mmCIF file with all atom_site columns, C-alpha atoms in Angstrom:
data_model
loop_
_atom_site.group_PDB
_atom_site.id
_atom_site.type_symbol
_atom_site.label_atom_id
_atom_site.label_alt_id
_atom_site.label_comp_id
_atom_site.label_asym_id
_atom_site.label_entity_id
_atom_site.label_seq_id
_atom_site.pdbx_PDB_ins_code
_atom_site.Cartn_x
_atom_site.Cartn_y
_atom_site.Cartn_z
_atom_site.occupancy
_atom_site.B_iso_or_equiv
_atom_site.pdbx_formal_charge
_atom_site.auth_seq_id
_atom_site.auth_comp_id
_atom_site.auth_asym_id
_atom_site.auth_atom_id
_atom_site.pdbx_PDB_model_num
ATOM 1   C CA . GLN A 1 1   ? 155.236 87.051  82.239 1.00 80.00 ? 1   GLN A CA 1
ATOM 2   C CA . VAL A 1 2   ? 154.745 86.767  78.537 1.00 90.00 ? 2   VAL A CA 1
ATOM 3   C CA . HIS A 1 3   ? 155.825 83.610  76.717 1.00 94.00 ? 3   HIS A CA 1
ATOM 4   C CA . LEU A 1 4   ? 156.574 82.655  73.065 1.00 95.00 ? 4   LEU A CA 1
ATOM 5   C CA . ALA A 1 5   ? 156.127 79.866  71.210 1.00 95.00 ? 5   ALA A CA 1
ATOM 6   C CA . GLU A 1 6   ? 157.447 79.484  67.724 1.00 96.00 ? 6   GLU A CA 1
ATOM 7   C CA . SER A 1 7   ? 157.142 76.730  65.007 1.00 97.00 ? 7   SER A CA 1
ATOM 8   C CA . GLY A 1 8   ? 157.430 76.397  60.757 1.00 98.00 ? 8   GLY A CA 1
ATOM 9   C CA . GLY A 1 9   ? 160.909 76.034  60.718 1.00 98.00 ? 9   GLY A CA 1
ATOM 10  C CA . GLY A 1 10  ? 162.120 73.260  58.326 1.00 98.00 ? 10  GLY A CA 1
ATOM 11  C CA . LEU A 1 11  ? 163.984 72.169  55.043 1.00 98.00 ? 11  LEU A CA 1
ATOM 12  C CA . VAL A 1 12  ? 163.301 74.066  51.538 1.00 98.00 ? 12  VAL A CA 1
ATOM 13  C CA . GLN A 1 13  ? 164.930 73.927  48.475 1.00 98.00 ? 13  GLN A CA 1
ATOM 14  C CA . ALA A 1 14  ? 166.155 77.465  46.978 1.00 98.00 ? 14  ALA A CA 1
ATOM 15  C CA . GLY A 1 15  ? 163.251 79.066  45.818 1.00 98.00 ? 15  GLY A CA 1
ATOM 16  C CA . GLY A 1 16  ? 160.958 77.879  47.691 1.00 98.00 ? 16  GLY A CA 1
ATOM 17  C CA . SER A 1 17  ? 158.490 79.323  51.078 1.00 98.00 ? 17  SER A CA 1
ATOM 18  C CA . LEU A 1 18  ? 158.002 78.475  54.499 1.00 98.00 ? 18  LEU A CA 1
ATOM 19  C CA . ARG A 1 19  ? 155.968 80.423  57.345 1.00 98.00 ? 19  ARG A CA 1
ATOM 20  C CA . LEU A 1 20  ? 157.331 80.674  60.765 1.00 98.00 ? 20  LEU A CA 1
ATOM 21  C CA . SER A 1 21  ? 154.961 81.498  63.759 1.00 98.00 ? 21  SER A CA 1
ATOM 22  C CA . CYS A 1 22  ? 154.957 83.118  67.094 1.00 97.00 ? 22  CYS A CA 1
ATOM 23  C CA . VAL A 1 23  ? 153.047 82.390  69.378 1.00 96.00 ? 23  VAL A CA 1
ATOM 24  C CA . ALA A 1 24  ? 152.356 84.907  72.499 1.00 95.00 ? 24  ALA A CA 1
ATOM 25  C CA . SER A 1 25  ? 150.476 83.747  75.868 1.00 94.00 ? 25  SER A CA 1
ATOM 26  C CA . GLY A 1 26  ? 150.493 85.519  79.582 1.00 90.00 ? 26  GLY A CA 1
ATOM 27  C CA . GLY A 1 27  ? 149.878 89.105  79.066 1.00 84.00 ? 27  GLY A CA 1
ATOM 28  C CA . THR A 1 28  ? 148.749 91.661  76.211 1.00 83.00 ? 28  THR A CA 1
ATOM 29  C CA . LEU A 1 29  ? 151.266 92.550  73.874 1.00 86.00 ? 29  LEU A CA 1
ATOM 30  C CA . SER A 1 30  ? 149.933 96.400  73.261 1.00 88.00 ? 30  SER A CA 1
ATOM 31  C CA . TYR A 1 31  ? 153.222 97.952  74.590 1.00 90.00 ? 31  TYR A CA 1
ATOM 32  C CA . TYR A 1 32  ? 155.520 95.441  72.573 1.00 94.00 ? 32  TYR A CA 1
ATOM 33  C CA . VAL A 1 33  ? 157.924 95.240  69.152 1.00 96.00 ? 33  VAL A CA 1
ATOM 34  C CA . VAL A 1 34  ? 157.880 91.941  68.359 1.00 96.00 ? 34  VAL A CA 1
ATOM 35  C CA . GLY A 1 35  ? 160.724 90.837  66.092 1.00 97.00 ? 35  GLY A CA 1
ATOM 36  C CA . TRP A 1 36  ? 162.373 88.183  64.376 1.00 98.00 ? 36  TRP A CA 1
ATOM 37  C CA . TRP A 1 37  ? 165.877 87.565  64.670 1.00 98.00 ? 37  TRP A CA 1
ATOM 38  C CA . ARG A 1 38  ? 167.974 84.830  62.986 1.00 98.00 ? 38  ARG A CA 1
ATOM 39  C CA . GLN A 1 39  ? 171.576 83.646  64.151 1.00 97.00 ? 39  GLN A CA 1
ATOM 40  C CA . SER A 1 40  ? 174.038 81.503  61.818 1.00 95.00 ? 40  SER A CA 1
ATOM 41  C CA . PRO A 1 41  ? 177.604 79.877  62.480 1.00 88.00 ? 41  PRO A CA 1
ATOM 42  C CA . GLY A 1 42  ? 180.036 82.414  61.934 1.00 88.00 ? 42  GLY A CA 1
ATOM 43  C CA . LYS A 1 43  ? 177.584 85.609  61.536 1.00 92.00 ? 43  LYS A CA 1
ATOM 44  C CA . GLU A 1 44  ? 176.049 87.657  64.058 1.00 93.00 ? 44  GLU A CA 1
ATOM 45  C CA . ARG A 1 45  ? 172.657 87.766  65.132 1.00 95.00 ? 45  ARG A CA 1
ATOM 46  C CA . ALA A 1 46  ? 170.867 90.114  63.019 1.00 97.00 ? 46  ALA A CA 1
ATOM 47  C CA . LEU A 1 47  ? 167.159 91.096  63.046 1.00 98.00 ? 47  LEU A CA 1
ATOM 48  C CA . VAL A 1 48  ? 164.960 90.520  60.202 1.00 98.00 ? 48  VAL A CA 1
ATOM 49  C CA . SER A 1 49  ? 161.658 91.900  60.724 1.00 98.00 ? 49  SER A CA 1
ATOM 50  C CA . ALA A 1 50  ? 159.908 93.554  63.334 1.00 97.00 ? 50  ALA A CA 1
ATOM 51  C CA . ILE A 1 51  ? 155.774 94.398  63.930 1.00 97.00 ? 51  ILE A CA 1
ATOM 52  C CA . SER A 1 52  ? 154.389 97.089  66.721 1.00 95.00 ? 52  SER A CA 1
ATOM 53  C CA . TRP A 1 53  ? 151.745 94.731  68.079 1.00 92.00 ? 53  TRP A CA 1
ATOM 54  C CA . ALA A 1 54  ? 149.768 98.268  68.771 1.00 89.00 ? 54  ALA A CA 1
ATOM 55  C CA . ASP A 1 55  ? 149.807 100.048 65.912 1.00 90.00 ? 55  ASP A CA 1
ATOM 56  C CA . GLY A 1 56  ? 151.089 97.244  63.201 1.00 92.00 ? 56  GLY A CA 1
ATOM 57  C CA . SER A 1 57  ? 153.962 99.488  61.511 1.00 95.00 ? 57  SER A CA 1
ATOM 58  C CA . LYS A 1 58  ? 156.669 97.074  60.085 1.00 97.00 ? 58  LYS A CA 1
ATOM 59  C CA . TYR A 1 59  ? 160.346 96.863  59.726 1.00 97.00 ? 59  TYR A CA 1
ATOM 60  C CA . TYR A 1 60  ? 162.455 95.124  57.176 1.00 98.00 ? 60  TYR A CA 1
ATOM 61  C CA . ALA A 1 61  ? 166.208 94.297  56.909 1.00 98.00 ? 61  ALA A CA 1
ATOM 62  C CA . ASP A 1 62  ? 167.454 95.190  53.544 1.00 98.00 ? 62  ASP A CA 1
ATOM 63  C CA . SER A 1 63  ? 168.983 91.538  52.558 1.00 97.00 ? 63  SER A CA 1
ATOM 64  C CA . VAL A 1 64  ? 164.710 90.257  53.012 1.00 98.00 ? 64  VAL A CA 1
ATOM 65  C CA . LYS A 1 65  ? 163.029 93.299  51.820 1.00 98.00 ? 65  LYS A CA 1
ATOM 66  C CA . GLY A 1 66  ? 160.676 91.880  48.705 1.00 98.00 ? 66  GLY A CA 1
ATOM 67  C CA . ARG A 1 67  ? 160.836 88.595  49.780 1.00 98.00 ? 67  ARG A CA 1
ATOM 68  C CA . PHE A 1 68  ? 159.854 88.335  53.581 1.00 98.00 ? 68  PHE A CA 1
ATOM 69  C CA . THR A 1 69  ? 156.255 89.449  55.115 1.00 98.00 ? 69  THR A CA 1
ATOM 70  C CA . ILE A 1 70  ? 155.862 90.144  58.923 1.00 98.00 ? 70  ILE A CA 1
ATOM 71  C CA . SER A 1 71  ? 151.920 90.258  59.784 1.00 97.00 ? 71  SER A CA 1
ATOM 72  C CA . ARG A 1 72  ? 149.802 89.737  62.775 1.00 95.00 ? 72  ARG A CA 1
ATOM 73  C CA . ASN A 1 73  ? 146.732 88.106  64.265 1.00 93.00 ? 73  ASN A CA 1
ATOM 74  C CA . ASN A 1 74  ? 145.576 89.891  67.085 1.00 90.00 ? 74  ASN A CA 1
ATOM 75  C CA . ALA A 1 75  ? 143.284 87.559  68.108 1.00 90.00 ? 75  ALA A CA 1
ATOM 76  C CA . LYS A 1 76  ? 145.368 84.772  67.610 1.00 93.00 ? 76  LYS A CA 1
ATOM 77  C CA . ASN A 1 77  ? 148.036 86.737  69.551 1.00 92.00 ? 77  ASN A CA 1
ATOM 78  C CA . THR A 1 78  ? 150.413 85.469  67.211 1.00 95.00 ? 78  THR A CA 1
ATOM 79  C CA . VAL A 1 79  ? 152.632 86.749  64.553 1.00 97.00 ? 79  VAL A CA 1
ATOM 80  C CA . TYR A 1 80  ? 153.926 85.071  61.196 1.00 98.00 ? 80  TYR A CA 1
ATOM 81  C CA . LEU A 1 81  ? 156.929 85.771  58.915 1.00 98.00 ? 81  LEU A CA 1
ATOM 82  C CA . GLN A 1 82  ? 155.981 84.195  55.362 1.00 98.00 ? 82  GLN A CA 1
ATOM 83  C CA . MET A 1 83  ? 159.203 83.971  53.466 1.00 98.00 ? 83  MET A CA 1
ATOM 84  C CA . ASP A 1 84  ? 159.248 83.529  50.158 1.00 98.00 ? 84  ASP A CA 1
ATOM 85  C CA . SER A 1 85  ? 162.169 83.407  47.094 1.00 98.00 ? 85  SER A CA 1
ATOM 86  C CA . LEU A 1 86  ? 164.381 81.357  50.227 1.00 98.00 ? 86  LEU A CA 1
ATOM 87  C CA . GLU A 1 87  ? 168.094 81.779  49.603 1.00 97.00 ? 87  GLU A CA 1
ATOM 88  C CA . PRO A 1 88  ? 170.977 79.056  50.901 1.00 97.00 ? 88  PRO A CA 1
ATOM 89  C CA . GLU A 1 89  ? 171.833 82.567  53.054 1.00 96.00 ? 89  GLU A CA 1
ATOM 90  C CA . ASP A 1 90  ? 168.622 82.454  54.428 1.00 97.00 ? 90  ASP A CA 1
ATOM 91  C CA . THR A 1 91  ? 169.521 79.564  56.601 1.00 97.00 ? 91  THR A CA 1
ATOM 92  C CA . ALA A 1 92  ? 169.450 80.025  60.559 1.00 98.00 ? 92  ALA A CA 1
ATOM 93  C CA . VAL A 1 93  ? 167.737 79.916  63.216 1.00 98.00 ? 93  VAL A CA 1
ATOM 94  C CA . TYR A 1 94  ? 165.214 82.182  63.910 1.00 98.00 ? 94  TYR A CA 1
ATOM 95  C CA . TYR A 1 95  ? 163.958 83.656  67.016 1.00 98.00 ? 95  TYR A CA 1
ATOM 96  C CA . CYS A 1 96  ? 160.883 85.457  67.892 1.00 97.00 ? 96  CYS A CA 1
ATOM 97  C CA . ALA A 1 97  ? 161.346 88.227  70.718 1.00 97.00 ? 97  ALA A CA 1
ATOM 98  C CA . LEU A 1 98  ? 160.030 91.350  72.049 1.00 96.00 ? 98  LEU A CA 1
ATOM 99  C CA . LYS A 1 99  ? 160.960 94.698  73.232 1.00 96.00 ? 99  LYS A CA 1
ATOM 100 C CA . PRO A 1 100 ? 158.959 97.003  74.765 1.00 94.00 ? 100 PRO A CA 1
ATOM 101 C CA . ARG A 1 101 ? 158.111 100.363 72.243 1.00 91.00 ? 101 ARG A CA 1
ATOM 102 C CA . GLY A 1 102 ? 160.506 103.007 72.121 1.00 90.00 ? 102 GLY A CA 1
ATOM 103 C CA . SER A 1 103 ? 163.378 101.099 73.156 1.00 92.00 ? 103 SER A CA 1
ATOM 104 C CA . ASP A 1 104 ? 166.463 101.003 70.785 1.00 92.00 ? 104 ASP A CA 1
ATOM 105 C CA . ARG A 1 105 ? 167.365 97.505  69.037 1.00 90.00 ? 105 ARG A CA 1
ATOM 106 C CA . GLN A 1 106 ? 169.386 96.226  71.928 1.00 92.00 ? 106 GLN A CA 1
ATOM 107 C CA . SER A 1 107 ? 166.031 96.028  74.497 1.00 95.00 ? 107 SER A CA 1
ATOM 108 C CA . TYR A 1 108 ? 164.616 93.027  73.078 1.00 95.00 ? 108 TYR A CA 1
ATOM 109 C CA . ASN A 1 109 ? 164.773 90.537  76.341 1.00 94.00 ? 109 ASN A CA 1
ATOM 110 C CA . ILE A 1 110 ? 161.939 88.315  76.081 1.00 95.00 ? 110 ILE A CA 1
ATOM 111 C CA . TRP A 1 111 ? 162.802 85.453  73.632 1.00 96.00 ? 111 TRP A CA 1
ATOM 112 C CA . GLY A 1 112 ? 161.333 82.310  72.240 1.00 97.00 ? 112 GLY A CA 1
ATOM 113 C CA . GLN A 1 113 ? 163.315 79.173  71.551 1.00 96.00 ? 113 GLN A CA 1
ATOM 114 C CA . GLY A 1 114 ? 164.308 79.308  68.210 1.00 97.00 ? 114 GLY A CA 1
ATOM 115 C CA . THR A 1 115 ? 163.328 77.320  64.901 1.00 98.00 ? 115 THR A CA 1
ATOM 116 C CA . GLN A 1 116 ? 165.806 76.127  62.239 1.00 98.00 ? 116 GLN A CA 1
ATOM 117 C CA . VAL A 1 117 ? 165.545 77.178  58.470 1.00 98.00 ? 117 VAL A CA 1
ATOM 118 C CA . THR A 1 118 ? 167.684 75.256  56.440 1.00 98.00 ? 118 THR A CA 1
ATOM 119 C CA . VAL A 1 119 ? 167.939 76.222  52.147 1.00 98.00 ? 119 VAL A CA 1
ATOM 120 C CA . SER A 1 120 ? 169.632 73.720  50.159 1.00 97.00 ? 120 SER A CA 1
ATOM 121 C CA . SER A 1 121 ? 170.873 74.789  46.944 1.00 93.00 ? 121 SER A CA 1
#
């Protein structure tokens, strides 16, 4: 069973930056897509970004394009989400999650514990 451990959340002023990390352990990620989701009170859970472990292909939600960058370190089994030009609307609990390659967006079924990101105005 693959397990996920997240870190990097915190409190930052608008315009600042944070880098989230997601470390996977317990098995190969060759058949998975790693996604970053976020959840705020009163809002639907939303997929922010994703990366395929096998080929490195990337996805970004329109709301974060140009501000967030997803990357991976194969040797460290780690995915990063670099968040720049943060806005108060980015405030949320951010979750790392996995889904099988080729499956749809509803197929994320392995989740981390979440890390809180708070952006003050």
